Short mmCIF file of C-alpha atoms in Angstrom, two decimals:
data_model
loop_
_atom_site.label_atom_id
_atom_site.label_comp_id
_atom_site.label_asym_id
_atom_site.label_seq_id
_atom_site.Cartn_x
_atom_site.Cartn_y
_atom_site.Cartn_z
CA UNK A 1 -8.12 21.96 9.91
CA UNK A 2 -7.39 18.22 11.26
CA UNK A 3 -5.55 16.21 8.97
CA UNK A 4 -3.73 12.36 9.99
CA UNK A 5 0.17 12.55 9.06
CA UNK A 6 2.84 9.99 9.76
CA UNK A 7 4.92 12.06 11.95
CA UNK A 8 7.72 8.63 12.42
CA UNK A 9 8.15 5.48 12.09
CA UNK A 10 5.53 3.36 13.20
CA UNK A 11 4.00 6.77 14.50
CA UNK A 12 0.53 8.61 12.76
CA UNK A 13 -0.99 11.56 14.48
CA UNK A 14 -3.36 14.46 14.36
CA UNK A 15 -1.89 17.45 12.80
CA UNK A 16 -3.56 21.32 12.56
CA UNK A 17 -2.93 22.13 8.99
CA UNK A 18 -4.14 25.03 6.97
CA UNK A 19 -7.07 24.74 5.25
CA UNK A 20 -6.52 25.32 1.45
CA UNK A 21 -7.87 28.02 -0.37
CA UNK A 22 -9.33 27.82 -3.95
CA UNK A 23 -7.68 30.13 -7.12
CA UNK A 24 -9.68 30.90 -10.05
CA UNK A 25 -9.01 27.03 -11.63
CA UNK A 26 -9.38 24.87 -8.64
CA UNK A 27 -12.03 23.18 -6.69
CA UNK A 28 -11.84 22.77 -2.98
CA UNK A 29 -13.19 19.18 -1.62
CA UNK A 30 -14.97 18.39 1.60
CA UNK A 31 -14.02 14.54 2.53
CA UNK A 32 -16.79 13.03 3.12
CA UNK A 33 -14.94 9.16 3.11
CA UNK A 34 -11.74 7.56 3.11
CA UNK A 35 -10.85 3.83 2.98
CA UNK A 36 -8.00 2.21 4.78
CA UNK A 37 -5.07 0.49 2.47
CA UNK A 38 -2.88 -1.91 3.58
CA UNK A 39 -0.22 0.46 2.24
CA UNK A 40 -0.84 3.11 4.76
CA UNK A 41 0.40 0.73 7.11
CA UNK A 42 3.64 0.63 5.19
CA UNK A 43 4.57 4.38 4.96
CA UNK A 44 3.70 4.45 8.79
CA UNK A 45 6.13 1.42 9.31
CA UNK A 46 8.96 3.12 7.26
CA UNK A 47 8.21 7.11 8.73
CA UNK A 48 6.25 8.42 5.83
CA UNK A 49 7.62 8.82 2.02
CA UNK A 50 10.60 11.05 0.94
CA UNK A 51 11.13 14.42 0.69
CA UNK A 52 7.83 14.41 3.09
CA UNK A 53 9.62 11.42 5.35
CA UNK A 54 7.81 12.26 9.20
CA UNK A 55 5.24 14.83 7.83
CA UNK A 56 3.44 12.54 5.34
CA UNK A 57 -0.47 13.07 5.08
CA UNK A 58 -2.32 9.70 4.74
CA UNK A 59 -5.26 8.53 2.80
CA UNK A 60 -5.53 7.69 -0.89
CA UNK A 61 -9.09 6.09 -1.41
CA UNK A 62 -10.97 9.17 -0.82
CA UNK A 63 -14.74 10.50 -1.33
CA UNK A 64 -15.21 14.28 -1.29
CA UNK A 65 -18.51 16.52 -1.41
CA UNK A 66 -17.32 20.18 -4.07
CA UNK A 67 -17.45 22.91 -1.42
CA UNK A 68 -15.99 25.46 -3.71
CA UNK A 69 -15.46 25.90 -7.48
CA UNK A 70 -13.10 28.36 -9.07
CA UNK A 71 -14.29 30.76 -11.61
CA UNK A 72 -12.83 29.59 -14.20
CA UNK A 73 -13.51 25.74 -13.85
CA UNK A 74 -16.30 23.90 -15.48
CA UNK A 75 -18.14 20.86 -15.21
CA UNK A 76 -18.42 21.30 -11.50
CA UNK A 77 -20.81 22.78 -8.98
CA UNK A 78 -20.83 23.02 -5.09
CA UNK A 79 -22.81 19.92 -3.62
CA UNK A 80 -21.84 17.44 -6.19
CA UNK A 81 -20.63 14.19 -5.04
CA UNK A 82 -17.40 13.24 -6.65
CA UNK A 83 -14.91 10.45 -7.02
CA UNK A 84 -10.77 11.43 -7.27
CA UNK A 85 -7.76 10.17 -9.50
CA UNK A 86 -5.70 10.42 -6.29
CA UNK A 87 -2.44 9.95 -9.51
CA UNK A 88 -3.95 12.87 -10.85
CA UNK A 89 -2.89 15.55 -8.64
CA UNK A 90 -0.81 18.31 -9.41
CA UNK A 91 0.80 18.13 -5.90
CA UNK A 92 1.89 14.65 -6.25
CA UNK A 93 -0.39 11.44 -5.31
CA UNK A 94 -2.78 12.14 -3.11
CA UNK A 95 -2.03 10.31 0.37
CA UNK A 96 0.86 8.70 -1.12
CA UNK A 97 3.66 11.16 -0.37
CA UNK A 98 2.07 14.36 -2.10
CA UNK A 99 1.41 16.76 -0.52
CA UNK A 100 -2.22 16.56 0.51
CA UNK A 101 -3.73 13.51 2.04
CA UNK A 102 -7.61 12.35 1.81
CA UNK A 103 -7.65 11.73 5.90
CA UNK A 104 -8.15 15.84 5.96
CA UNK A 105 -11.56 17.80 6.47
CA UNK A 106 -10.62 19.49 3.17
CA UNK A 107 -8.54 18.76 -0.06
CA UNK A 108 -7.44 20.80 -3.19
CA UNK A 109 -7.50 20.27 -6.76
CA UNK A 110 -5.39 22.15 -8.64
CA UNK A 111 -6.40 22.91 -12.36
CA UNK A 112 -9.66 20.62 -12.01
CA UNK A 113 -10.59 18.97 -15.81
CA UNK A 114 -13.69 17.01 -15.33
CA UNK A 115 -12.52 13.09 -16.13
CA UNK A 116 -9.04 13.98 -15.00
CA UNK A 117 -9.06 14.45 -11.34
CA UNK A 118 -12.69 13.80 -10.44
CA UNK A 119 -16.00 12.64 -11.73
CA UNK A 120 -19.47 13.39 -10.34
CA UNK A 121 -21.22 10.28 -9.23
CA UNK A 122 -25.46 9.46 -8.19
CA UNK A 123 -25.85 11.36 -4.61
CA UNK A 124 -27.81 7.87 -4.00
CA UNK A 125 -24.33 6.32 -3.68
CA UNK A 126 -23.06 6.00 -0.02
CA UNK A 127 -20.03 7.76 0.69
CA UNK A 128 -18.40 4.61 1.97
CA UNK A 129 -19.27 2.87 -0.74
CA UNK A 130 -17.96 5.82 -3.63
CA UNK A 131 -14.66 5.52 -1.15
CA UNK A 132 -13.93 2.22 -2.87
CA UNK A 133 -13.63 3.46 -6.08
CA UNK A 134 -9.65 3.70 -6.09
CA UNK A 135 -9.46 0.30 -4.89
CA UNK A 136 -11.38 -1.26 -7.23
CA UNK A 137 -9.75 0.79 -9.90
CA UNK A 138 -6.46 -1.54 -8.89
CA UNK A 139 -8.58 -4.42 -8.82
CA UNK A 140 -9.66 -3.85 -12.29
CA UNK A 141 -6.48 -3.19 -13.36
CA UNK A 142 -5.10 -6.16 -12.23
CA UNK A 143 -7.83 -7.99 -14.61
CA UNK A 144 -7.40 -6.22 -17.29
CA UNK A 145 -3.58 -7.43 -17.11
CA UNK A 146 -4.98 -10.71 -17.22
CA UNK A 147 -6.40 -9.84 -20.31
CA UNK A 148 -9.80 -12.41 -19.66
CA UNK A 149 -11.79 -13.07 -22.18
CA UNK A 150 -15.58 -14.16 -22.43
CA UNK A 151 -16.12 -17.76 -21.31
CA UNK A 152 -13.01 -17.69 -19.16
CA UNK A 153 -12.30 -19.99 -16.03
CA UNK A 154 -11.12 -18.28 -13.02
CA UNK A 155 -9.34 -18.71 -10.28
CA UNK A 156 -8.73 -15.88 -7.64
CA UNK A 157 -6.60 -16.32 -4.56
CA UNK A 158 -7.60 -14.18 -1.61
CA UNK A 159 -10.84 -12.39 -0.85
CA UNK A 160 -9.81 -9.16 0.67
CA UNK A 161 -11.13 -6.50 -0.89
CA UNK A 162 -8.79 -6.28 -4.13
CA UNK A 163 -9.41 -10.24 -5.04
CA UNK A 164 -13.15 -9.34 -4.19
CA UNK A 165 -13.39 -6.37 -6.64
CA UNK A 166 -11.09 -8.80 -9.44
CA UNK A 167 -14.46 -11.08 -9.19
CA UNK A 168 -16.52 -8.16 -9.78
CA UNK A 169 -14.41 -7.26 -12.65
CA UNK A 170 -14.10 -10.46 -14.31
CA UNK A 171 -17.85 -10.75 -14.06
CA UNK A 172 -17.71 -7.65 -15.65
CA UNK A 173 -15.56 -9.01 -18.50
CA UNK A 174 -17.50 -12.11 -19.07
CA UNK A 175 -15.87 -14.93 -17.10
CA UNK A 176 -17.79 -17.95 -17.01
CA UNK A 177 -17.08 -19.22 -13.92
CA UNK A 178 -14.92 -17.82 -10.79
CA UNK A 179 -13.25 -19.47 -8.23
CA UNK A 180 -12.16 -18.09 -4.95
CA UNK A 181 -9.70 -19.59 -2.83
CA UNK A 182 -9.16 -18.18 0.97
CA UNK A 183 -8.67 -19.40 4.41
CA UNK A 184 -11.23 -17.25 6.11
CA UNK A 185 -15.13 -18.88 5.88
CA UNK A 186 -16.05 -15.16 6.62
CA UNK A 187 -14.07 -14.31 3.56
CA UNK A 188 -15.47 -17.04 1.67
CA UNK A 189 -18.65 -16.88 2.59
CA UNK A 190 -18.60 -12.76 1.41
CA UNK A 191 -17.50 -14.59 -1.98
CA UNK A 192 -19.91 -16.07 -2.69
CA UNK A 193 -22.88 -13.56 -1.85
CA UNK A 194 -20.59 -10.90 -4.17
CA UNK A 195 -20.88 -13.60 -6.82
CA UNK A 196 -18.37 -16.25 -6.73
CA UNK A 197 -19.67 -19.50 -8.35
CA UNK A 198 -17.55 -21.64 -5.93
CA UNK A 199 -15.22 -21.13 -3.21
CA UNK A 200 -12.00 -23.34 -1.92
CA UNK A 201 -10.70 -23.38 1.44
CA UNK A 202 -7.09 -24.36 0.87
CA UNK A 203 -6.50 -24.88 4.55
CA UNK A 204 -8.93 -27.71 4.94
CA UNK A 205 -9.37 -28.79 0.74
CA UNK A 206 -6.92 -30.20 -2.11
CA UNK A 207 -6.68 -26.99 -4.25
CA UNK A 208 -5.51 -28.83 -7.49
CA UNK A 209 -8.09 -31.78 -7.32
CA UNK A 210 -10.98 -29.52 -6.57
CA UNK A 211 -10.21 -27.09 -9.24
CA UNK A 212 -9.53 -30.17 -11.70
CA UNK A 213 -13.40 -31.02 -10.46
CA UNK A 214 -14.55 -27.21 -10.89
CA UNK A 215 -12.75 -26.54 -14.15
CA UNK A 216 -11.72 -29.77 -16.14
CA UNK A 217 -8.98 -32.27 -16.70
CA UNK A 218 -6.34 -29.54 -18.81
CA UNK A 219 -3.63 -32.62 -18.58
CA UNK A 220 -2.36 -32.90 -21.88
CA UNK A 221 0.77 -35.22 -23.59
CA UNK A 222 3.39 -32.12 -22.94
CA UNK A 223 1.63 -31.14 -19.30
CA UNK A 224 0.88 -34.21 -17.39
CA UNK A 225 0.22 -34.12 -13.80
CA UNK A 226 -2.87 -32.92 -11.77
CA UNK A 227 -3.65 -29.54 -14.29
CA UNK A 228 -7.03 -27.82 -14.29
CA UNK A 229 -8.85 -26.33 -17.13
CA UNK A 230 -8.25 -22.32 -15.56
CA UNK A 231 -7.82 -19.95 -17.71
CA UNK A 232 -6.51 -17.50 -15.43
CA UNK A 233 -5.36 -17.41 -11.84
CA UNK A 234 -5.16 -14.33 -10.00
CA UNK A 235 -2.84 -13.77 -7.04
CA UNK A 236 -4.77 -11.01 -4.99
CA UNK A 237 -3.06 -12.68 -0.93
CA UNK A 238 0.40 -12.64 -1.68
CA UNK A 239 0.96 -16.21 0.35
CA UNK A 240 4.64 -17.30 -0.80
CA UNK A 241 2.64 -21.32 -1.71
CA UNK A 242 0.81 -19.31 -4.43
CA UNK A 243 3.14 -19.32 -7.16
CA UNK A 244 4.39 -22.53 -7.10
CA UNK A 245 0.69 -23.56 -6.63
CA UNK A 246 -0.31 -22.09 -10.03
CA UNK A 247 2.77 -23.33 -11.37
CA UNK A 248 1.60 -27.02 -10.01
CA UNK A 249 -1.72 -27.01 -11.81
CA UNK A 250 -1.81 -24.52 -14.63
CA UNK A 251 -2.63 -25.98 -18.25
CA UNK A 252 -1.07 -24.86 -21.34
CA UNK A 253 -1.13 -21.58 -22.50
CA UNK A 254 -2.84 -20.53 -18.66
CA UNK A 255 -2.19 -16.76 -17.14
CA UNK A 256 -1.06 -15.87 -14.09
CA UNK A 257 -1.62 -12.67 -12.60
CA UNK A 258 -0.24 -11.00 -9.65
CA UNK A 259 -1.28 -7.79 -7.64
CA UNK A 260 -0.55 -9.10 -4.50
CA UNK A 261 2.71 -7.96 -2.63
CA UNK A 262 4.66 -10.38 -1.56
CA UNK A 263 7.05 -9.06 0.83
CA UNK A 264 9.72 -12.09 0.70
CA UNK A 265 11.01 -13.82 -2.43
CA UNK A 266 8.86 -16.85 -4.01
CA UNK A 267 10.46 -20.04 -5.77
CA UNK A 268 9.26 -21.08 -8.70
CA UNK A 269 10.88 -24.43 -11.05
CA UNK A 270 11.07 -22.73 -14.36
CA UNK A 271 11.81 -26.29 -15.62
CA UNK A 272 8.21 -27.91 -14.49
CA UNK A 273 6.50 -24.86 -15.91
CA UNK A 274 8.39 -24.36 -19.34
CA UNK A 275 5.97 -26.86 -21.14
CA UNK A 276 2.86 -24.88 -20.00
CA UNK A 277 3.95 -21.57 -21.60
CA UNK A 278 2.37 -20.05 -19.08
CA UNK A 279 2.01 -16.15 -19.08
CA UNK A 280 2.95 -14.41 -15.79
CA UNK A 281 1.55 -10.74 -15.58
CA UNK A 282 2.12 -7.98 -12.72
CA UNK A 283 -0.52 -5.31 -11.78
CA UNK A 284 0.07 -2.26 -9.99
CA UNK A 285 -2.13 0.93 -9.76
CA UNK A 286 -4.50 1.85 -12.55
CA UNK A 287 -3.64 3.83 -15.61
CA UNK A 288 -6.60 3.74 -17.30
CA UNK A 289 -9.07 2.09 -14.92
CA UNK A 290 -9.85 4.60 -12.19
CA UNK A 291 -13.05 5.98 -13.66
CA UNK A 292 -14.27 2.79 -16.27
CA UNK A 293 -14.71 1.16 -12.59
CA UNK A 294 -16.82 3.80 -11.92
CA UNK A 295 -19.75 2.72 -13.59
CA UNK A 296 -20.02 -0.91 -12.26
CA UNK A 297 -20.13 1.00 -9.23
CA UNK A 298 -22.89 3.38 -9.19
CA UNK A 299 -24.89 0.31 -11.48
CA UNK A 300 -23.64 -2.48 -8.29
CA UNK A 301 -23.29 -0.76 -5.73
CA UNK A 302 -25.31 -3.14 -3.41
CA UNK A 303 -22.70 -5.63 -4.24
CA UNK A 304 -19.80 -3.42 -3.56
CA UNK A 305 -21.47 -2.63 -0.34
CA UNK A 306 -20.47 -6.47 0.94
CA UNK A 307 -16.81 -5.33 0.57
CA UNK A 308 -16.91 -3.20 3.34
CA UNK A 309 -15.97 -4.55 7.00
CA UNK A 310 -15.60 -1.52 9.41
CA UNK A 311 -16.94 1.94 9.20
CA UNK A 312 -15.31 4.54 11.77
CA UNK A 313 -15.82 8.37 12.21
CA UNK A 314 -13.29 10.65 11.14
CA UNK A 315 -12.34 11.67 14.83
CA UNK A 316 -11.51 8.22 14.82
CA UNK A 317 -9.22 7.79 12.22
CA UNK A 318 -6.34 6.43 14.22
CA UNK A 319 -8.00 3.99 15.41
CA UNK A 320 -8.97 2.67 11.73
CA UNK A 321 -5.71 2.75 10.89
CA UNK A 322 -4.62 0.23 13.53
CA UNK A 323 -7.32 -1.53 13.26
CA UNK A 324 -6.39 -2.21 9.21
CA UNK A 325 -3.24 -2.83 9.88
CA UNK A 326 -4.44 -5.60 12.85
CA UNK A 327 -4.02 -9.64 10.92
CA UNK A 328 -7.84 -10.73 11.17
CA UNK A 329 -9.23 -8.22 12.99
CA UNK A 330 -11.32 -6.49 9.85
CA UNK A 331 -11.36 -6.82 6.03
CA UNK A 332 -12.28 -3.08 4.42
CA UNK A 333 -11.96 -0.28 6.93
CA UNK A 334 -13.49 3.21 5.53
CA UNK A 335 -13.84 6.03 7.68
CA UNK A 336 -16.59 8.53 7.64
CA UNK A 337 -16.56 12.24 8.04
CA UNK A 338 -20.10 12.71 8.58
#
């Protein structure tokens, strides 16, 4: 079967693998989606991921179709439609230097548990759509770090596709109002119809003074200075101005959050922020989240939908993953087998 490995540096290709072939407790997948990470551009860029460095297979936000169940597996039947804890895999992490990769015609779980590896979703949800659910399981993640609580004030920097699922999840949890702040109109503009209740444009607007007009004067004796009333800012770009941004306009007792990578070291003047106690948070993959984000998926799915950018065909795979990798060129790339 076809399956898209990083074969060197900077280098992905088409590879004939074997396809796998089901024992008594495992469950063989047909992909029917993929989405495109920005990390897939980084294990091409470095030659794949130890020990599999030049033969690693790619794709880690999968949606597969059960083409065969092993006898001794439950809870799953041939035709379901099913969303994957790619962390879950016996094999190691699926796409992410294990030894399987979701941009294959087929995949294997190994001693499938229902809720461990897979869930069965609504065959009304579009595979493209079902494809995000590993995504938005980091997104979700990343709020939960946050720790938001009903009646919050938000502020979320960047509206890719992880700081547009975070405004889906703090919806979720009961923010009262969300903020997005981008450069892109596109990407603003997508805000807003997901369900942003403003949007900032920090190329062209005063961050701090609009947010202080959004969210309240949070200027207090101790914290003087421009500060907004935001409860919690969330760093989903990874733009080295963010930090010190937050740090800039935060209020006492504010969170910061950040799931963004930020691939050079940021400054930040401990002694301007010590009087805000402010709580700085890090988010990275989902422990728990993978499947609660699950739900808010097959009940918005509509709104997930918007997320998407680009949808390619499997036998064009390479191209997607150029194409995601491209600055500006597309927001959410999925590719479809079907």
């Amino acid at each position: 079967m076809k399956s898209v490995h990083v074969t060197g540096p900077d280098t992905n290709e088409w590879v004939e693998v074997d396809r796998p072939a089901p024992g008594p407790r495992d469950v063989l997948l047909k992909m029917k989606a993929c989405g495109i990470c920005g990390s897939d551009a980084f294990y091409s860029h470095v030659g794949g991921i130890p020990p599999r460095q030049g033969a690693t297979p790619l794709g880690h936000e999968p949606a597969a179709e059960v083409a065969e169940v092993g006898a001794e597996v439950e809870g799953f039947s041939v035709g379901d439609h099913v969303v994957i804890d790619t962390m879950a895999f016996t094999d190691g992490l699926l796409g992410s230097g294990g030894a399987q990769g979701g941009l294959s015609e087929y995949v294997l779980v190994k001693d499938a548990v229902p809720g461990r590896q897979l869930r069965v979703i609504p065959t009304e949800i579009p595979w493209e759509v079902a494809a995000l659910n590993e995504p938005m399981a980091v997104a979700y993640h990343a709020v939960n770090r946050t720790n938001p609580k009903p009646g919050d004030k938000v502020v979320v920097f960047g509206a890719g596709p992880i700081g547009l699922g975070a405004v889906l999840g703090y919806r979720r949890r009961g923010a009262s109002h969300i903020v997005v702040v981008d450069i892109i109109e596109s990407r603003l503009e997508k805000a807003l119809q997901i369900g942003a209740d403003a949007v900032i444009n920090s190329a062209e607007e005063d961050v701090a003074a609009r947010l202080v007009e959004l969210h309240g004067d949070g200027a207090t004796m101790l914290v003087r200075g421009t500060r907004s009333g935001t409860d919690i800012f969330l760093d989903a770009a990874g733009a080295p101005v963010i930090p010190k941004t937050v740090g800039d306009v935060a209020k006492s007792g504010a969170v910061l959050g950040v799931v963004a990578v930020h691939k050079n070291p940021v400054e930040l003047d401990f002694g301007s922020i010590l009087t805000t106690e402010l709580t700085i948070v890090f988010a990275m993959g989902y422990p728990t989240e993978i499947f609660e984000v699950t739900d808010d998926i097959i009940e918005n799915w509509q709104k997930y939908a918007l997320i998407i950018s680009d949808v390619l065909p499997f036998d064009r795979s390479l191209e997607a993953l150029e194409l995601a990798k491209t600055p500006g060129a597309a927001d959410k790339v999925v590719v479809r087998f079907d």
